[in-house]
Amino acid sequence: MKNSYIECYPDAAQYKEDQAVSIVIDATPGKQPHSLQIRVSSIDGYIQEKYVETEGKQVVVLEKFPRGMYGVDLFEDGKAVAHTAFDVTGETERVVRYGFLTDFGTEETTDEDIEFINKMHLTAIQFYDWMYRHDDLVYDGEEYDNPLGISISNHVLRHKIDLCKKHHIRPFAYGAVYAASKSFYEKHREWAMYTQEKEPITFADWLVFMNINRECGWSGHILEQFARAVKTLGFQGIHMDTYGYPKKAWTLDGEPINLEKDFPELINASAGVVQREDPEAGVIFNAVNDWPVESVAGSAQDSIYIEVWPPHDTYLDLMQLISKARSLSGGKQVILAAYMHPFAEKNNPEGAEKSFLLTFAVIHASGGYQLVLGENKGILCDSYYNKYATLRDEFLPKVKAYSDFVVRYGELLFAKAITDISMTATGGINEDILFSSEQTGFSVKPEADKVWTKAGITDHRIILHLINLKGENSLWNVEKTNAIIAIEDIGIRVLLDRRIRNVFWASPDTDGGMPKSLDYSVEMGAQGKYLCLKNQRVEVWSTIWIDFE
């Protein structure tokens, strides 16, 4: 094999069934072209194989694929050299893997930000703080300063919006649902929210909270602003931001305002106005720190979105936020805006990176998605997105491997057909699934200093996720000071009630996430026949699935 670097990724973040899939191969030129084998596979087996010769950057057109999740592996001289993934959705299906953009000034002259977002398979992007004013979103000229004095170019905005669409990424416009400038408030004092003492409720002493009730004039005004952003600039969605407070408010006349009732009505109305402008458009609402998820879970938003703050400090908290939101919404996607504060400190990049890998693994193994990646190979470490940190070049392949993994194995992570049996099949007095190791203990909850085991079942499959918290605490948003301790000796016993078709293992930490067929034995135990696996490995995150006939 030639001593060179090869990377591959799809030319779009996601495909529909009527769209042909293309793979971009970026190969460092050598003395001779690279002779590559492209192998596409799904979780249920091999799909397609193609041979190409390439040097430099080349787009290889494959074919149309049925709905599903797929892995792509490139081989040269019989050795795997690059990996990626893609997914194909139904005509009306929306899978939201969420990212962010913040830079829209005239100095933006490259498309590297969208290329990175596409490589990470992010299907929707929040355009953060792009607006002219909170109460007047779209600027009619070409260049302006946003409310914090940052230069914005409408030409750059339109270019990024168009480029997102080219890569099948929906651009969402940030829009705070109830924030207005003080000058706007002075003209519409009757539209504001007040304390019981009739003082206007403000944010950071420069924005005033407005009453979103549909009977108030502000509701119609902000709906018109959302629709105009879609119609004028071509956005395909609105990120409906809130600030987590107030939870109680009153009108100028002293009437109580019921935000838990008004929020879902505003969400539904917003979805309606943007979809009238573009049937592909949608809305995502920020339920800050899980409030008021009970009232908004059933509304017409594309996903349940929760910005995570204390006291949701542990990995268990993340898991429970996702489980609760999926249950309340009937299995709708859940996105956690989980900002990785360790990257802001910049004194221990390896510790921050380990923190990210564990958090990303816990969120996705729990059936959720994490909003964290985006602009300029960036990672969010602050609620003010412009303070994002830039990932180290040497860490980017690991981030790509994890992003590939959650697309390639989405059927093992997010399928509505999966029933969580962690608490009823393993741990405690349960003996349906047993784990053993001389190196570590195990827990059915993500606890400190143990391997977390999450078990799920469908009508034909058992799925086991192992996430390695050995040597670590249970706090998700702190720097990790210990090196990763790979566990190499895990034994697994699974009580059988059907014939086994095959057993596979995969990890984003190994071989680009390629699946590996596992050898196993069947042994008698106290309750019957058990499938037995020996010497299984987990570095950070490993997944095992058992398919039955």
XYZ file of C-alpha atoms in Angstrom, residues 185 188-200 211 249-257:
24
model
C -40.774 47.771 23.677
C -45.465 48.351 22.200
C -45.452 48.391 25.985
C -48.771 46.533 26.086
C -47.116 43.540 24.327
C -44.512 42.916 27.032
C -44.363 40.491 29.964
C -44.271 41.968 33.446
C -43.633 41.039 37.041
C -46.479 41.210 39.546
C -45.126 44.653 40.431
C -45.670 45.692 36.771
C -41.975 45.945 35.988
C -41.028 44.773 32.455
C -46.009 38.130 25.540
C -45.301 36.416 34.070
C -48.184 38.902 33.855
C -49.595 41.344 31.338
C -49.507 45.099 31.885
C -53.097 44.777 33.130
C -52.041 42.205 35.736
C -53.464 39.112 34.011
C -51.349 35.934 34.475
C -49.609 34.557 31.369
